[in-house]
Short mmCIF file of C-alpha atoms in Angstrom, two decimals:
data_model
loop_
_atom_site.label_atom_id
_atom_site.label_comp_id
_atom_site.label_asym_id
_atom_site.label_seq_id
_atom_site.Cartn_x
_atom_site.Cartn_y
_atom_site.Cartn_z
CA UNK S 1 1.59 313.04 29.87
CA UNK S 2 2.74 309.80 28.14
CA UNK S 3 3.27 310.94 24.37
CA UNK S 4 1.39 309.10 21.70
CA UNK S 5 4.16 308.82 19.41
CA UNK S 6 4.08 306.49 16.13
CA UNK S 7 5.84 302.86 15.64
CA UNK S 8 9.91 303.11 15.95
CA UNK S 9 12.36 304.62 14.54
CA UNK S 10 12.05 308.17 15.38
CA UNK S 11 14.31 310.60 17.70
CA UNK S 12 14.08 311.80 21.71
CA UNK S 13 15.36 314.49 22.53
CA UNK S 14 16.26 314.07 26.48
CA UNK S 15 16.81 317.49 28.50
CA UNK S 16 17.65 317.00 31.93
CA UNK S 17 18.20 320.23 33.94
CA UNK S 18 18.79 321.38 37.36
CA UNK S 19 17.84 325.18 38.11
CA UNK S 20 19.43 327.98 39.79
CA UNK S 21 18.21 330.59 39.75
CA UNK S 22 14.13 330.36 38.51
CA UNK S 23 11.78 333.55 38.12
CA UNK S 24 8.18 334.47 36.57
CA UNK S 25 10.36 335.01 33.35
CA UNK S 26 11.33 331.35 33.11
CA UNK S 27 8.09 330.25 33.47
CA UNK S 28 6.76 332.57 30.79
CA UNK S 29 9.50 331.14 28.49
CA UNK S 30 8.88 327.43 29.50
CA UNK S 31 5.06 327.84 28.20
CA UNK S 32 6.40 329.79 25.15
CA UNK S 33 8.39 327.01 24.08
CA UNK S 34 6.09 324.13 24.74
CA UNK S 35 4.25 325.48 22.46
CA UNK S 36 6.44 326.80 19.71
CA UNK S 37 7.77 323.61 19.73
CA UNK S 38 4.65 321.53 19.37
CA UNK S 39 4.33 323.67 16.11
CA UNK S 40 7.29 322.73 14.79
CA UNK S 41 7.97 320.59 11.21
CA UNK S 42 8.36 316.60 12.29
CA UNK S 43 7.36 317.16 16.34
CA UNK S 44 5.94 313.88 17.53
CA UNK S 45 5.42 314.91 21.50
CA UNK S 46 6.89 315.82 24.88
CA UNK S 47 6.79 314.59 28.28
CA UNK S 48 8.10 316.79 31.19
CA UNK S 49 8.36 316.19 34.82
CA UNK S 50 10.26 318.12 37.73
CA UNK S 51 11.15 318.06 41.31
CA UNK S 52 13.21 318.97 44.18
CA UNK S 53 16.57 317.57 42.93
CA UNK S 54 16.12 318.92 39.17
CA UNK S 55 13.86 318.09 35.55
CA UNK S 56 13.25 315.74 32.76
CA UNK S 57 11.70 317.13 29.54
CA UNK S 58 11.89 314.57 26.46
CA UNK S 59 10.51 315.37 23.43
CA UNK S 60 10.13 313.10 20.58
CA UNK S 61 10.64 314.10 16.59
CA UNK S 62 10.81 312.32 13.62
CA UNK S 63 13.91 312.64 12.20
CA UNK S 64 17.44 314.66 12.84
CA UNK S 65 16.50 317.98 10.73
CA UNK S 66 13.63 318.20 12.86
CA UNK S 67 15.46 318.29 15.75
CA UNK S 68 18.40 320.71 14.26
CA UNK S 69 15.74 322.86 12.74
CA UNK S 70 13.90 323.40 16.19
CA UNK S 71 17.82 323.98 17.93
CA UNK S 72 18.58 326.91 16.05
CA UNK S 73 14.91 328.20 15.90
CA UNK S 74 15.43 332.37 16.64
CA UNK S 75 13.23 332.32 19.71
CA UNK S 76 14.43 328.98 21.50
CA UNK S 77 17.88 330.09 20.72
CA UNK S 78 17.01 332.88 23.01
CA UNK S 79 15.78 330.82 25.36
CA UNK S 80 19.16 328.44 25.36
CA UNK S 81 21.14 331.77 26.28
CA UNK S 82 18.68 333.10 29.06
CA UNK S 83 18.74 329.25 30.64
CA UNK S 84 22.95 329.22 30.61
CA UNK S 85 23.29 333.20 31.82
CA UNK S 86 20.72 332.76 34.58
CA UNK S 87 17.79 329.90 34.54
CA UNK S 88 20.17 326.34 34.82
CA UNK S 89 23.25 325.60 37.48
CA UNK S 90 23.41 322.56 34.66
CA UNK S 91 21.89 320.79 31.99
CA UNK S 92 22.53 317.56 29.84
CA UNK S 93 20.94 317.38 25.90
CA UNK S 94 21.08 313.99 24.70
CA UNK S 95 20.06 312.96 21.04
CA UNK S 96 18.74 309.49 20.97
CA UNK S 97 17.39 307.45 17.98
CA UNK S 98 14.19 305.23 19.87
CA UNK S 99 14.65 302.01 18.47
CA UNK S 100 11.31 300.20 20.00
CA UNK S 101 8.89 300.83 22.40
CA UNK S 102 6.50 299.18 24.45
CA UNK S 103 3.85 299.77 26.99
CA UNK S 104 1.18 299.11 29.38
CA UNK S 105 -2.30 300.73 30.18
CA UNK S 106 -4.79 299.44 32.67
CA UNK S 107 -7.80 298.32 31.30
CA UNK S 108 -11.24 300.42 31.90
CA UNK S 109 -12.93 297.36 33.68
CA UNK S 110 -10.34 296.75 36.34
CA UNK M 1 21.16 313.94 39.40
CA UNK M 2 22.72 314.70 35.34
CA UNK M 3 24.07 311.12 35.17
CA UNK M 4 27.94 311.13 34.10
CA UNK M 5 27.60 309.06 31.08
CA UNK M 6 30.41 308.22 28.82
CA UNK M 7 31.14 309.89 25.22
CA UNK M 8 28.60 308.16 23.06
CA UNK M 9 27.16 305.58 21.34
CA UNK M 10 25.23 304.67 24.14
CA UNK M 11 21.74 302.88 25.01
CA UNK M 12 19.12 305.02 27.16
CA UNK M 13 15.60 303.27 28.35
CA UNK M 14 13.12 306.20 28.89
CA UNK M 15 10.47 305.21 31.28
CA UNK M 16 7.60 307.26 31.64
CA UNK M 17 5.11 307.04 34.03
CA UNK M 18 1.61 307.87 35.52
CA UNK M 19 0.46 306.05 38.74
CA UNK M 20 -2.40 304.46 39.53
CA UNK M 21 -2.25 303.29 43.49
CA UNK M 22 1.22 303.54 45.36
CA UNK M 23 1.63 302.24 48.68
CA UNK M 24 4.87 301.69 51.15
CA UNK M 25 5.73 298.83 48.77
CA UNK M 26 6.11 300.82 45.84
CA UNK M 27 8.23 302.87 47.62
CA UNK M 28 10.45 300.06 49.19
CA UNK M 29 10.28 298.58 45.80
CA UNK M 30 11.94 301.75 43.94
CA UNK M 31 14.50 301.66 46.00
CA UNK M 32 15.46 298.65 45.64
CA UNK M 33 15.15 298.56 41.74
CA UNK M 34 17.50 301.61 41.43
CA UNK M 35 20.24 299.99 43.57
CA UNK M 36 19.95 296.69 42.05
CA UNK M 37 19.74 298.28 38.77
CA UNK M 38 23.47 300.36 39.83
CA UNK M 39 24.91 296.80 39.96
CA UNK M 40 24.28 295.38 36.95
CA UNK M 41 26.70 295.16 34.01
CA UNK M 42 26.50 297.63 31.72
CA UNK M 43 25.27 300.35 33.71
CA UNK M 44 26.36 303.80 32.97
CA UNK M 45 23.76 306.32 35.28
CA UNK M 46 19.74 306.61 35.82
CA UNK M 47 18.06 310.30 36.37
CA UNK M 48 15.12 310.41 37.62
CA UNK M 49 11.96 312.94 38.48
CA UNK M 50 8.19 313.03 39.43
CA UNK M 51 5.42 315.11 39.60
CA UNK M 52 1.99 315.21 39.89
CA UNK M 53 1.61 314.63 35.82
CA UNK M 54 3.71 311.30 36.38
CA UNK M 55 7.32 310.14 36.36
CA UNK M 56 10.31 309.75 33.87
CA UNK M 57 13.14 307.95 34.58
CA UNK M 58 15.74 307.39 32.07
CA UNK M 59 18.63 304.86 32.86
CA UNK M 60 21.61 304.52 31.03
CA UNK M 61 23.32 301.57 29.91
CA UNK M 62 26.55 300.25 27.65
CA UNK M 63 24.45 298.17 25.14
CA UNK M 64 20.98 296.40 24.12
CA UNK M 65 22.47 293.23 26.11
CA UNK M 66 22.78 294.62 29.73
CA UNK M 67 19.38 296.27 29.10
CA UNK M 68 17.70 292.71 27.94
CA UNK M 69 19.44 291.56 30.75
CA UNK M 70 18.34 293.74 33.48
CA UNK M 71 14.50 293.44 31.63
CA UNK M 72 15.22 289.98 32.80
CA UNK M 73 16.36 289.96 35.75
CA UNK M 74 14.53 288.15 38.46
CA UNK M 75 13.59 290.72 41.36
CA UNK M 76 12.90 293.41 38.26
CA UNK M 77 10.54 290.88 36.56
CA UNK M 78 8.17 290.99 40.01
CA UNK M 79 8.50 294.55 40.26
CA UNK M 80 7.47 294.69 36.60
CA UNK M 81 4.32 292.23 37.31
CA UNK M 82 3.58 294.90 40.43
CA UNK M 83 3.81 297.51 38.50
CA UNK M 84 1.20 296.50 36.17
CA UNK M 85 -1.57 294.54 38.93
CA UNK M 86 -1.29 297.69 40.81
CA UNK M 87 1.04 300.79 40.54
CA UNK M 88 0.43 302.03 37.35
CA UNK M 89 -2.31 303.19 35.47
CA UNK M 90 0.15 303.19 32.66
CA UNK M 91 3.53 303.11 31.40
CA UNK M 92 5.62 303.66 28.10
CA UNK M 93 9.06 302.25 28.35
CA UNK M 94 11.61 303.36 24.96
CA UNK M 95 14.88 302.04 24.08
CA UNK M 96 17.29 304.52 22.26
CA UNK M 97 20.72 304.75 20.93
CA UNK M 98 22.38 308.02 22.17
CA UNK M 99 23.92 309.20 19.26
CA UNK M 100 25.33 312.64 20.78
CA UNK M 101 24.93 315.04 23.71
CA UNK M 102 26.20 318.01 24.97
CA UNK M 103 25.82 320.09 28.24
CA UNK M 104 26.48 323.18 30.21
CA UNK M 105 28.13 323.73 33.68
CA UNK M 106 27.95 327.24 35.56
CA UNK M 107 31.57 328.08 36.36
CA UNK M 108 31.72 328.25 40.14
CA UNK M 109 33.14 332.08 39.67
CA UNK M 110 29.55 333.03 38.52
#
């Protein structure tokens, strides 16, 4: 879940959605695109969560072309116009540069 | 829920979750941060989401110093220290610049 992305600077991506209108398609097209993207040039990772009032997906690349490249990608351009004509009420893309990072993990002994 | 940030550059702090043992106080303790966090300068919006993978919540904020400030802030310094005796198997906390974003609203005519 956490992504194991390398030392700062790099690029989130942060998508934060809340549905309509969801159906088997959309979670066909979900899959198909968590893994299109994880083949993509300069993809570091993605973490995705969702509830009841709506979803987080960030995903994390290494640089801006990255990122543009994977926008206009033929498939997840699809994907962009099925989510506004049916899938998302709303959504929110924001393009962030991660300047540091830091974390915690519990040690196995505890 | 899709915070109603301003036009950027702003700061976002992506913090991504997995638990390890919650109780009433993490709960209690949530709450609280989010309010308190609503208060402090430089605020601009927090989203939020969990599932069973873990949690992501992404606050938003006007520059690095209201973030280093809120990392410093008394009551969010304990729940910090909680968080790492006892809620969380781990965390990964990132600091970004939000360089552009863009959205989509469904008319209400739709």
């Amino acid at each position: 879940m956490i992504a194991r992305t390398p030392k700062p600077p790099y690029y989130a991506v942060i998508f934060t959605t809340i549905k309509n209108s969801v159906d088997a398609d959309y979670d066909t097209m979900a899959v198909e695109m968590e893994k299109l993207a994880r083949e993509q040039d300069g993809f570091l990772g993605i973490e995705s969560t969702s509830g009841s009032s709506g979803g987080i997906t960030v995903s994390y690349w290494k640089d801006l072309k990255s990122i543009e490249q994977w926008k206009n990608n033929h498939r997840h351009l699809l994907a962009q116009q099925k989510g506004r004509e049916k899938w998302y009420n709303s959504y929110k893309t924001r393009v962030a540069k991660v300047e540091r990072d830091y974390g915690f993990e519990r040690s196995e002994k505890e």
